[in-house]
mmCIF file of C-alpha atoms and ligand atoms in Angstrom:
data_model
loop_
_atom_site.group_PDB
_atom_site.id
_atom_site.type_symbol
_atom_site.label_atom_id
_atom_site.label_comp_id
_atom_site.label_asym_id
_atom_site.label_seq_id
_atom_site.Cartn_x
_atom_site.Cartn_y
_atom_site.Cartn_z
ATOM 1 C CA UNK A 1 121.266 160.764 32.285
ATOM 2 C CA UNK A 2 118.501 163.669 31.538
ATOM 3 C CA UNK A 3 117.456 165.143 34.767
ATOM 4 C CA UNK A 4 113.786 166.996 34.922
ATOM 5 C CA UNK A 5 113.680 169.047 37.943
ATOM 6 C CA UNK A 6 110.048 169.980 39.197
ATOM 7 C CA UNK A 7 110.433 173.352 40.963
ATOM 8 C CA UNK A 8 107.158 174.657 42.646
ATOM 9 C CA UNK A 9 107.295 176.684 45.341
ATOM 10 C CA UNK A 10 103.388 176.029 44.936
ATOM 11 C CA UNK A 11 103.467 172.057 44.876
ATOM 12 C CA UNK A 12 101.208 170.353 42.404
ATOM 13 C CA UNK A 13 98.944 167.402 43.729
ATOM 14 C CA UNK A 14 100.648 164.325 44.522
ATOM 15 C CA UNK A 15 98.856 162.170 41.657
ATOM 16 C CA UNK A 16 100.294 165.142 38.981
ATOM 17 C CA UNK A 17 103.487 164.163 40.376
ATOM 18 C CA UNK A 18 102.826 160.509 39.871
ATOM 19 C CA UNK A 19 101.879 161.028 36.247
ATOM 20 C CA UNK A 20 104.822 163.182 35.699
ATOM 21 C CA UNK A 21 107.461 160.908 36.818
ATOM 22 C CA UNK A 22 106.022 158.047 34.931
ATOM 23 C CA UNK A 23 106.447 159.816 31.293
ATOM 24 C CA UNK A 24 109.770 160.918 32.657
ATOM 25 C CA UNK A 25 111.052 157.902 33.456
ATOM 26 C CA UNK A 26 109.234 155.899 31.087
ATOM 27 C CA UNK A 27 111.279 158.263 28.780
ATOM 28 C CA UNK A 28 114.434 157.023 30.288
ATOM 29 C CA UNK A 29 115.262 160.493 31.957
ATOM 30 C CA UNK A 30 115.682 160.966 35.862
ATOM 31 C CA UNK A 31 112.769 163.373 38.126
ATOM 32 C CA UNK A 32 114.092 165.383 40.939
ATOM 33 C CA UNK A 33 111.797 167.251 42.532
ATOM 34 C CA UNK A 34 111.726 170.517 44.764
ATOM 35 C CA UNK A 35 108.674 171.860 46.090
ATOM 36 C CA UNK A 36 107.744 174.551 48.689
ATOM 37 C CA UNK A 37 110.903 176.026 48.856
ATOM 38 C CA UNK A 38 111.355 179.587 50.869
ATOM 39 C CA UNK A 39 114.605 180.114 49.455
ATOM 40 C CA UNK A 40 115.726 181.676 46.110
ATOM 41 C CA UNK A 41 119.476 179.443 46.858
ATOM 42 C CA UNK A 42 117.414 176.505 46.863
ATOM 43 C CA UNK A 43 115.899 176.537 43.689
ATOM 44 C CA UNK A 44 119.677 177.831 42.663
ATOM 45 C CA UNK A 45 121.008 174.865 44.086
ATOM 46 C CA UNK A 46 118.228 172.363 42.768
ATOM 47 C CA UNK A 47 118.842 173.805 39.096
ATOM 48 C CA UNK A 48 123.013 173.327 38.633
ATOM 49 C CA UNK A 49 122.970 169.840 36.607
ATOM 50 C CA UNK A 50 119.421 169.621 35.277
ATOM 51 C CA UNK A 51 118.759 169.642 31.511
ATOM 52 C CA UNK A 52 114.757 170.708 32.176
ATOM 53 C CA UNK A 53 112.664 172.474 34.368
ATOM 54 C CA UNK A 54 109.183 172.447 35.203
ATOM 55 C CA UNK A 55 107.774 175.559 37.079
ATOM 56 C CA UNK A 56 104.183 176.824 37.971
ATOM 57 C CA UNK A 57 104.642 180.567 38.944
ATOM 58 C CA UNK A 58 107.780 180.134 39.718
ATOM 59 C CA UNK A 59 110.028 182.715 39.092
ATOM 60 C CA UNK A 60 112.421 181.792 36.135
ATOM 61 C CA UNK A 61 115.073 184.403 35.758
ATOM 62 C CA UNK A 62 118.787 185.085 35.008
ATOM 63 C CA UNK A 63 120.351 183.462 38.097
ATOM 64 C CA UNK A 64 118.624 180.508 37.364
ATOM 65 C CA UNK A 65 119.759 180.209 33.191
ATOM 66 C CA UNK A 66 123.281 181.149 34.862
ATOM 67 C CA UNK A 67 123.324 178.611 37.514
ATOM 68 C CA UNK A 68 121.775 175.660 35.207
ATOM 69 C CA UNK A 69 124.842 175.181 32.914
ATOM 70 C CA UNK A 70 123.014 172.381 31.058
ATOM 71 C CA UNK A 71 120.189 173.368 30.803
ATOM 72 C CA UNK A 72 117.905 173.058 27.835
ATOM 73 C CA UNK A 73 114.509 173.773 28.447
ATOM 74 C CA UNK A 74 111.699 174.999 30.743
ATOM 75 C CA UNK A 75 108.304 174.528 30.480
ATOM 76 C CA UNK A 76 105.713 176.745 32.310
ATOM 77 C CA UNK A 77 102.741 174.520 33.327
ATOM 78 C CA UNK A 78 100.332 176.690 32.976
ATOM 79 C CA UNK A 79 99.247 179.342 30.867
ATOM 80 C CA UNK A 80 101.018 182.845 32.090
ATOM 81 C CA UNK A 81 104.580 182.786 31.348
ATOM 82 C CA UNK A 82 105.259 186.450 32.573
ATOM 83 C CA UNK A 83 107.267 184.680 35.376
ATOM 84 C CA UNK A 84 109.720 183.677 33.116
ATOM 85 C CA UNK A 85 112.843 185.956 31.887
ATOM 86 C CA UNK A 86 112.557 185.123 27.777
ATOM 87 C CA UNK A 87 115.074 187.055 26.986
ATOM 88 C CA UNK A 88 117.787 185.651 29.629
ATOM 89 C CA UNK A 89 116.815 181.850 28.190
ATOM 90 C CA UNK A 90 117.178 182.964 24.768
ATOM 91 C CA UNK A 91 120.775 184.316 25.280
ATOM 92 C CA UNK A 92 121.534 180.971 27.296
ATOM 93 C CA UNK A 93 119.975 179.273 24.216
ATOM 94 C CA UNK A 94 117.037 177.414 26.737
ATOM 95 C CA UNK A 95 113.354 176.994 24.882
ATOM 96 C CA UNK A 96 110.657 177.987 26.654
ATOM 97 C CA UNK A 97 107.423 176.484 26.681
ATOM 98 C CA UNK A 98 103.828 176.958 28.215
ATOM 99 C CA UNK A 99 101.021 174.498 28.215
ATOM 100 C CA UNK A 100 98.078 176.718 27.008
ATOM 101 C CA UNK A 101 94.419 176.082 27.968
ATOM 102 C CA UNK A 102 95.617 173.058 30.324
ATOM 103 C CA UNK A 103 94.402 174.638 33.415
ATOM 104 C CA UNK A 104 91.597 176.864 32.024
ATOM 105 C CA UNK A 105 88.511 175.159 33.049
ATOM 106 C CA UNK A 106 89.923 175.056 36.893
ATOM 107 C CA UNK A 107 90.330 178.899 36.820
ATOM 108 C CA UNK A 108 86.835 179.425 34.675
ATOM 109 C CA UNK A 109 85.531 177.256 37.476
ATOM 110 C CA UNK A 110 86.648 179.524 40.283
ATOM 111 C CA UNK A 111 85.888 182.747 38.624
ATOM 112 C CA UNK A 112 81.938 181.650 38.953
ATOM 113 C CA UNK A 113 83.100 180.584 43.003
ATOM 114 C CA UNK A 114 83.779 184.155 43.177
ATOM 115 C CA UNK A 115 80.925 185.137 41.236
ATOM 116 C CA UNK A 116 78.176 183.481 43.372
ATOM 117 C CA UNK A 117 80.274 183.906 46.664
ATOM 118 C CA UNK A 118 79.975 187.905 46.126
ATOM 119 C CA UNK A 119 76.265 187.893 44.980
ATOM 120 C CA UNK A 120 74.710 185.210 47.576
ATOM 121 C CA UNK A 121 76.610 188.176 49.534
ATOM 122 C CA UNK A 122 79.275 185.687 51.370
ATOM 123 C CA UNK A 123 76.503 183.095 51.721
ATOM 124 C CA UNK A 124 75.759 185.007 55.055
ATOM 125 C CA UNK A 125 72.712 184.228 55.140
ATOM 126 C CA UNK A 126 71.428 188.182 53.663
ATOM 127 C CA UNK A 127 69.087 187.946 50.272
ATOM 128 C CA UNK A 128 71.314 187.678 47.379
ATOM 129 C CA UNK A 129 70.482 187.747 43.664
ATOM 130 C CA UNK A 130 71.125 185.128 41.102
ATOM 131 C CA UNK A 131 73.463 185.115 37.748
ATOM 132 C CA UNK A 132 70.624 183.843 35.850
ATOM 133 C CA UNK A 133 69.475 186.796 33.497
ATOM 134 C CA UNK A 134 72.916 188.831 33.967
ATOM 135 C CA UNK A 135 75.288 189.880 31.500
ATOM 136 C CA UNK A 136 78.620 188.544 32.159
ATOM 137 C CA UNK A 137 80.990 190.306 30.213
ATOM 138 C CA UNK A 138 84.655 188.513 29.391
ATOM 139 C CA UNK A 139 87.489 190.704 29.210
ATOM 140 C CA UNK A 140 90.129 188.841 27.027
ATOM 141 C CA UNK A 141 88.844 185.806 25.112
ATOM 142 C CA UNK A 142 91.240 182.926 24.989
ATOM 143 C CA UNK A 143 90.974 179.765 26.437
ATOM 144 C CA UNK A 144 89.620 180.793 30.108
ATOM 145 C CA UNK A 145 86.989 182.949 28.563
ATOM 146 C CA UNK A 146 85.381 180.343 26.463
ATOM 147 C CA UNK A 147 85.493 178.170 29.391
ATOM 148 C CA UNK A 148 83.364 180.984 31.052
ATOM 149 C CA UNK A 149 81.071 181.903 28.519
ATOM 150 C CA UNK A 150 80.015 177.567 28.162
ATOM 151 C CA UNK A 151 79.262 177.555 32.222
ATOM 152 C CA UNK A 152 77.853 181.099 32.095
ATOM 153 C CA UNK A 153 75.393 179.702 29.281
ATOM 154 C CA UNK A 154 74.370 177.454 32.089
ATOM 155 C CA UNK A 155 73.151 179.515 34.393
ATOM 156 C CA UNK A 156 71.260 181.484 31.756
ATOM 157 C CA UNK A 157 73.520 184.294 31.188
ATOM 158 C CA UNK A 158 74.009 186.450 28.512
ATOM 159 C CA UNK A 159 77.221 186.709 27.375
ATOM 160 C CA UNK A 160 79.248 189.957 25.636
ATOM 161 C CA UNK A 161 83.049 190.012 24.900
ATOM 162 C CA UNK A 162 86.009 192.020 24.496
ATOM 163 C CA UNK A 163 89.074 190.110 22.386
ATOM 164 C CA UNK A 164 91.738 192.306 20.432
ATOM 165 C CA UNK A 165 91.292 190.353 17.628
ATOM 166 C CA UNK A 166 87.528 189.691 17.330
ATOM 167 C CA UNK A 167 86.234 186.387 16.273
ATOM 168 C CA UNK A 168 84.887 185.712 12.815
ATOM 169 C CA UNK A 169 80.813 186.097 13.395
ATOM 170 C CA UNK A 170 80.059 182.057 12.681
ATOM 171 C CA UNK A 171 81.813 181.714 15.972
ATOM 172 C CA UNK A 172 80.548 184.307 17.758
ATOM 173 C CA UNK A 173 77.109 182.624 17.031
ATOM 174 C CA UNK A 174 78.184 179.306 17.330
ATOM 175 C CA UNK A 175 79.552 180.146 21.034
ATOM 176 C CA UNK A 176 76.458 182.393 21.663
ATOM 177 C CA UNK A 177 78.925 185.928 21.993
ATOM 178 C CA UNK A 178 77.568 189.421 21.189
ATOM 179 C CA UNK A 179 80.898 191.426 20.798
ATOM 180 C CA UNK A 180 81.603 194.822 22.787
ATOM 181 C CA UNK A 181 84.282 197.561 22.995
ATOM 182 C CA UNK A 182 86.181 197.459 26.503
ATOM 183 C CA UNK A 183 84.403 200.252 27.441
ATOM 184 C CA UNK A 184 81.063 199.303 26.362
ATOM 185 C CA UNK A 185 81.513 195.794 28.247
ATOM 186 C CA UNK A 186 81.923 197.774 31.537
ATOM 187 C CA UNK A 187 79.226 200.185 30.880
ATOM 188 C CA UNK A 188 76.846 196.837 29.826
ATOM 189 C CA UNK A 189 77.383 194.226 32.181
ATOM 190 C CA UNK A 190 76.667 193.276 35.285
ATOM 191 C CA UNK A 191 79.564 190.953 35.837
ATOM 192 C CA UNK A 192 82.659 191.841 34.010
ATOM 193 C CA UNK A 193 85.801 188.773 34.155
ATOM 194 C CA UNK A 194 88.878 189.799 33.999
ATOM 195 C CA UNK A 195 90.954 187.071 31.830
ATOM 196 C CA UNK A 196 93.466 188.940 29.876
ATOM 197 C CA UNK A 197 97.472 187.795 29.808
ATOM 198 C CA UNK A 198 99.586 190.488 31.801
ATOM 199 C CA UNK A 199 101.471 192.318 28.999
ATOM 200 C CA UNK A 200 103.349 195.464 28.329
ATOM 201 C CA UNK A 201 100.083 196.625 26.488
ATOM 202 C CA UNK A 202 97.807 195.503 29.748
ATOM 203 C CA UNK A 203 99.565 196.231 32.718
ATOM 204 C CA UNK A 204 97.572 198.915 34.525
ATOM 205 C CA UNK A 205 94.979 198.906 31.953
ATOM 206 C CA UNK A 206 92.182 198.378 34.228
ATOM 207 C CA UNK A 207 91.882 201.743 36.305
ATOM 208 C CA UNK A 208 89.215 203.629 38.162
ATOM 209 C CA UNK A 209 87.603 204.548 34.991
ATOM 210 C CA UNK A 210 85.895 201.457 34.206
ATOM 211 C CA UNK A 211 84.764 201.292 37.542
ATOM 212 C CA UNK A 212 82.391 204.221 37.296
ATOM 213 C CA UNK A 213 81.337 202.966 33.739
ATOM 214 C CA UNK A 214 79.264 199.607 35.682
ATOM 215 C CA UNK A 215 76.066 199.429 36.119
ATOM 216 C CA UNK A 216 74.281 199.716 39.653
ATOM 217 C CA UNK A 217 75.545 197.220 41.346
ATOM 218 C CA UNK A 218 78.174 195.952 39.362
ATOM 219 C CA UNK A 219 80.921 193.377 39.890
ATOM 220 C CA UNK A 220 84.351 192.697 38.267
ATOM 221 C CA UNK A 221 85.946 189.714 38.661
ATOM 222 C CA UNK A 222 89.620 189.216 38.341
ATOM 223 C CA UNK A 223 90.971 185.560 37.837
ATOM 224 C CA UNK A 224 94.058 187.540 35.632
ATOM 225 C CA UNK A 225 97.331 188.996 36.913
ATOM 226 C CA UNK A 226 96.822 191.575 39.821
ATOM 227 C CA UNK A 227 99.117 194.110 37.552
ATOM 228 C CA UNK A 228 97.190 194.222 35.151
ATOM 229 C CA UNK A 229 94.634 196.379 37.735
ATOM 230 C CA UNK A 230 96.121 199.936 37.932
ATOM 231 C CA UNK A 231 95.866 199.480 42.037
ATOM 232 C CA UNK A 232 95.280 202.877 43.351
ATOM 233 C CA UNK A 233 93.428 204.535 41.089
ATOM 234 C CA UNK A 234 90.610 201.418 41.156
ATOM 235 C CA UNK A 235 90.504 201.423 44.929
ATOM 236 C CA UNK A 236 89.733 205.334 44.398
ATOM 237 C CA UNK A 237 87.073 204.625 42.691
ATOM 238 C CA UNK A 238 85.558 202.144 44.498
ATOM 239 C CA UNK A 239 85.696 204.348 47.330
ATOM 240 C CA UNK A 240 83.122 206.718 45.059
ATOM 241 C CA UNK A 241 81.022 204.193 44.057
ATOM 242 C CA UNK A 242 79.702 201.976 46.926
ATOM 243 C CA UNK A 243 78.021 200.102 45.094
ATOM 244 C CA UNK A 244 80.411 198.354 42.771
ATOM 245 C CA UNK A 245 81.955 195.159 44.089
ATOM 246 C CA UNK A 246 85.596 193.549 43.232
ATOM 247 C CA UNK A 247 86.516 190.019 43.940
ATOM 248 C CA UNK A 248 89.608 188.857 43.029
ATOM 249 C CA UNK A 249 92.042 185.501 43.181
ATOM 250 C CA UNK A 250 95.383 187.822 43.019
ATOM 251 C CA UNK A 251 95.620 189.796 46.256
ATOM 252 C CA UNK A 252 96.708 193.396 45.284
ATOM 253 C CA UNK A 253 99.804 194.591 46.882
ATOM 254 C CA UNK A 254 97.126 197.011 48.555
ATOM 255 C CA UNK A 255 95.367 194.353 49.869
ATOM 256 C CA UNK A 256 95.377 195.239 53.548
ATOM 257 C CA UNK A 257 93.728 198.551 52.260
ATOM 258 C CA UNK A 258 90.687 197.187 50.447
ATOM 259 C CA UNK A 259 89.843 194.981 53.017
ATOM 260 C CA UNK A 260 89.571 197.719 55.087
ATOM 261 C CA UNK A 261 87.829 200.266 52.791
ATOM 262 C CA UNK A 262 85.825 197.968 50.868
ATOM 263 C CA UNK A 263 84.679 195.170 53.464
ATOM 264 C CA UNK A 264 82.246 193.254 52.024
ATOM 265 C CA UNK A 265 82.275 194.821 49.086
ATOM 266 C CA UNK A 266 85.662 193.037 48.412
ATOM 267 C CA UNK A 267 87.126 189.192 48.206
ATOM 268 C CA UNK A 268 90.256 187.640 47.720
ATOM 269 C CA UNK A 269 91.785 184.301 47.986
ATOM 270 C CA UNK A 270 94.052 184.120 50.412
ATOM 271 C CA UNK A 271 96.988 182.356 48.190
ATOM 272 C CA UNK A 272 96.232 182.093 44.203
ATOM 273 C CA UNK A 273 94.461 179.254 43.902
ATOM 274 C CA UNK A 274 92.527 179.496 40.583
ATOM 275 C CA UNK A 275 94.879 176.537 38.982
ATOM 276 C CA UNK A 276 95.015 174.937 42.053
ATOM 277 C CA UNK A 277 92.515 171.268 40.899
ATOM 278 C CA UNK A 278 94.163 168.081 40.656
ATOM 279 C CA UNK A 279 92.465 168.185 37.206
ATOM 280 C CA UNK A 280 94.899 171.239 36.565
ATOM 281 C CA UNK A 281 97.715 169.902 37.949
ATOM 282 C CA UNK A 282 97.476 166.478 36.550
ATOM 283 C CA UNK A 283 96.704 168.390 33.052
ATOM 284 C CA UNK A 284 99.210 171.162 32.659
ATOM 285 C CA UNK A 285 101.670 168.738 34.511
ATOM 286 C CA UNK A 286 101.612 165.869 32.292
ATOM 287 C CA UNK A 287 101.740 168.142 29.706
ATOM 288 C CA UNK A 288 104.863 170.194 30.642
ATOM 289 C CA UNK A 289 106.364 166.366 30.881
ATOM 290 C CA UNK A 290 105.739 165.227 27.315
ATOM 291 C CA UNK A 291 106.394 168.365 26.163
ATOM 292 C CA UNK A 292 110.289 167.886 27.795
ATOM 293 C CA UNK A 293 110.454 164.452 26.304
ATOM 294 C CA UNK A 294 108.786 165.606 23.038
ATOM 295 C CA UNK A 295 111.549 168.363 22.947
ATOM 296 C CA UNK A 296 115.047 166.489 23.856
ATOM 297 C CA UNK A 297 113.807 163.181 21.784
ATOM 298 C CA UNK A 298 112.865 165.178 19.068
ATOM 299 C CA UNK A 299 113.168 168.716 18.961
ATOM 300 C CA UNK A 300 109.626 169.297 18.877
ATOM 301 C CA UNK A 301 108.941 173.102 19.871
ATOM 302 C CA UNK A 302 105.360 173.264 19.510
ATOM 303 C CA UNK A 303 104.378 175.884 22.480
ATOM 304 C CA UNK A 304 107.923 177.527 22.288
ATOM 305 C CA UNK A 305 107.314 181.286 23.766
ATOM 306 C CA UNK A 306 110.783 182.413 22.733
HETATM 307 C C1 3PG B 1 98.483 180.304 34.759
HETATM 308 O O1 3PG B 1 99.058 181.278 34.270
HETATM 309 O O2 3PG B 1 98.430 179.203 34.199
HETATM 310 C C2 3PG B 1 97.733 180.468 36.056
HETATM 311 O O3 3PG B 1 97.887 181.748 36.542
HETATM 312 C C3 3PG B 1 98.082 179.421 37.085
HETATM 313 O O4 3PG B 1 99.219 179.698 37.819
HETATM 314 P P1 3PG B 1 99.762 178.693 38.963
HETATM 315 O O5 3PG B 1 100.273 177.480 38.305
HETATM 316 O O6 3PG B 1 100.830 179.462 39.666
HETATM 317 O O7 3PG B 1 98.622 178.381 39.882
#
């Protein structure tokens, strides 16, 4: 029988689960399931006789396509699928899938949490300001950012963007965007978001330099991966400007370090949690399921990364 293994070391919500198992079996397949693991010979373990795998973060890489002889496919609910070795699952002939914009409005969501959480000042009771009247600026455009740029719209924002490939301008007026260079978005806004995908091309690419290009009193956001912040460099320059303020859902490996330079000035979540809604769960999971069934009843690759 077709085994689906759910592997999350970060478990999805119970009711995702539900849903999942019900298109699985409903397809006739079986639905093993291993969450919170610690260890790496677990998920090792949990992989040898499955035909498809369902991760979150989870990291996917040549032990795993050489311990799962049968396997076939492995779907990435969610939208980054830098956790994932492509190139190993291509030479052990495995598809690899992610289920874009599934979990978008969850992360959108808590990039405005951070948002008012740094400029209501920790809600510690000290006069904040509000976002109505700022510019937010969205770094990367995809599904995320126009999830941000409908709830900024709500609280009276105006909104600027940065996209490598701009949008045609019927859009950009239809979704209420005034276009920007990278640099110009720093230099203009007050808030900048940080929603590009962590690629060769953007690892690092936020450094200290954009930093000193905000305005007084600026604030960057960063609901993307924490590599994609060039680590040192940024804290540097936060050190020169005291006014700038960084909140982020990816604790950098120097977290300990910004806490203690930045205080107040700095935020992170304690475990990334910007995916973490039912809503996201029960979306990107249910997904990633008919996507597997979709795939192995008939070899549909729609969202195939490799
Ligand atoms: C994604 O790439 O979809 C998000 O970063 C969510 O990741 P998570 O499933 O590990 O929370």
């Amino acid at each position: 029988m077709t085994k689906v293994l759910i592997a999350t070391e970060k478990p999805f919500a119970p009711v995702a689960v539900d849903g999942i198992r019900k298109i699985v079996e409903g397809a006739g397949f079986e639905l093993v399931l291993l969450e919170k693991y610690t260890e790496r010979q677990q998920l090792l373990d949990a992989v040898k006789d499955v035909d498809a795998i369902i991760v979150r973060s989870d990291k996917v890489q040549a032990d795993v396509f050489e311990a799962a002889k049968n396997l076939k496919i492995v779907v990435r609910a969610g939208a980054g699928y830098d956790n994932v070795d492509l190139e190993a699952a291509t030479k052990h002939n495995v598809c690899v899938m992610n289920t874009p914009g599934q979990n978008s409005n969850a992360v959108a969501e808590l990039a405005f949490a951070l948002m008012l959480a740094m400029v209501r000042n920790h809600f510690n009771g000290k006069s904040g300001s509000e976002l109505k009247g700022k510019k937010l600026g969205i770094q990367g455009f995809g599904h995320i950012g126009r999830c941000l740029a409908k709830i900024a719209h709500g609280f009276g924002m105006e909104v600027y963007y940065n996209k490598r490939h701009r949008l045609d301008a019927a859009e950009e007026k239809e979704l209420g965007l005034t276009y920007c260079s990278q640099e110009d978005l720093f230099k203009q806004c007050d808030i900048v978001s940080l929603n590009t995908p962590k690629t060769a091309e953007t690892v690092k690419s936020i450094n200290g330099k954009y930093v000193k290009m905000m305005p007084q009193g600026g604030l960057i956001v960063n609901t993307a991966r924490k590599e994609i912040i060039d680590e040192e460099c940024f804290l540097a320059a936060l050190k020169e400007r005291t006014d700038v303020r960084y909140a982020t859902d990816i604790q950098p490996d120097m977290h300990e370090e910004y806490q203690k330079e930045l205080q107040d000035r700095y935020l992170a979540t304690a475990k990334k949690m910007g995916a973490q809604t039912a809503e996201a769960n029960i979306n990107a999971g249910l997904a990633a399921a008919n996507q597997i069934v979709g795939f192995i009843k008939d070899g549909c690759e729609t969202f195939r990364v490799n």
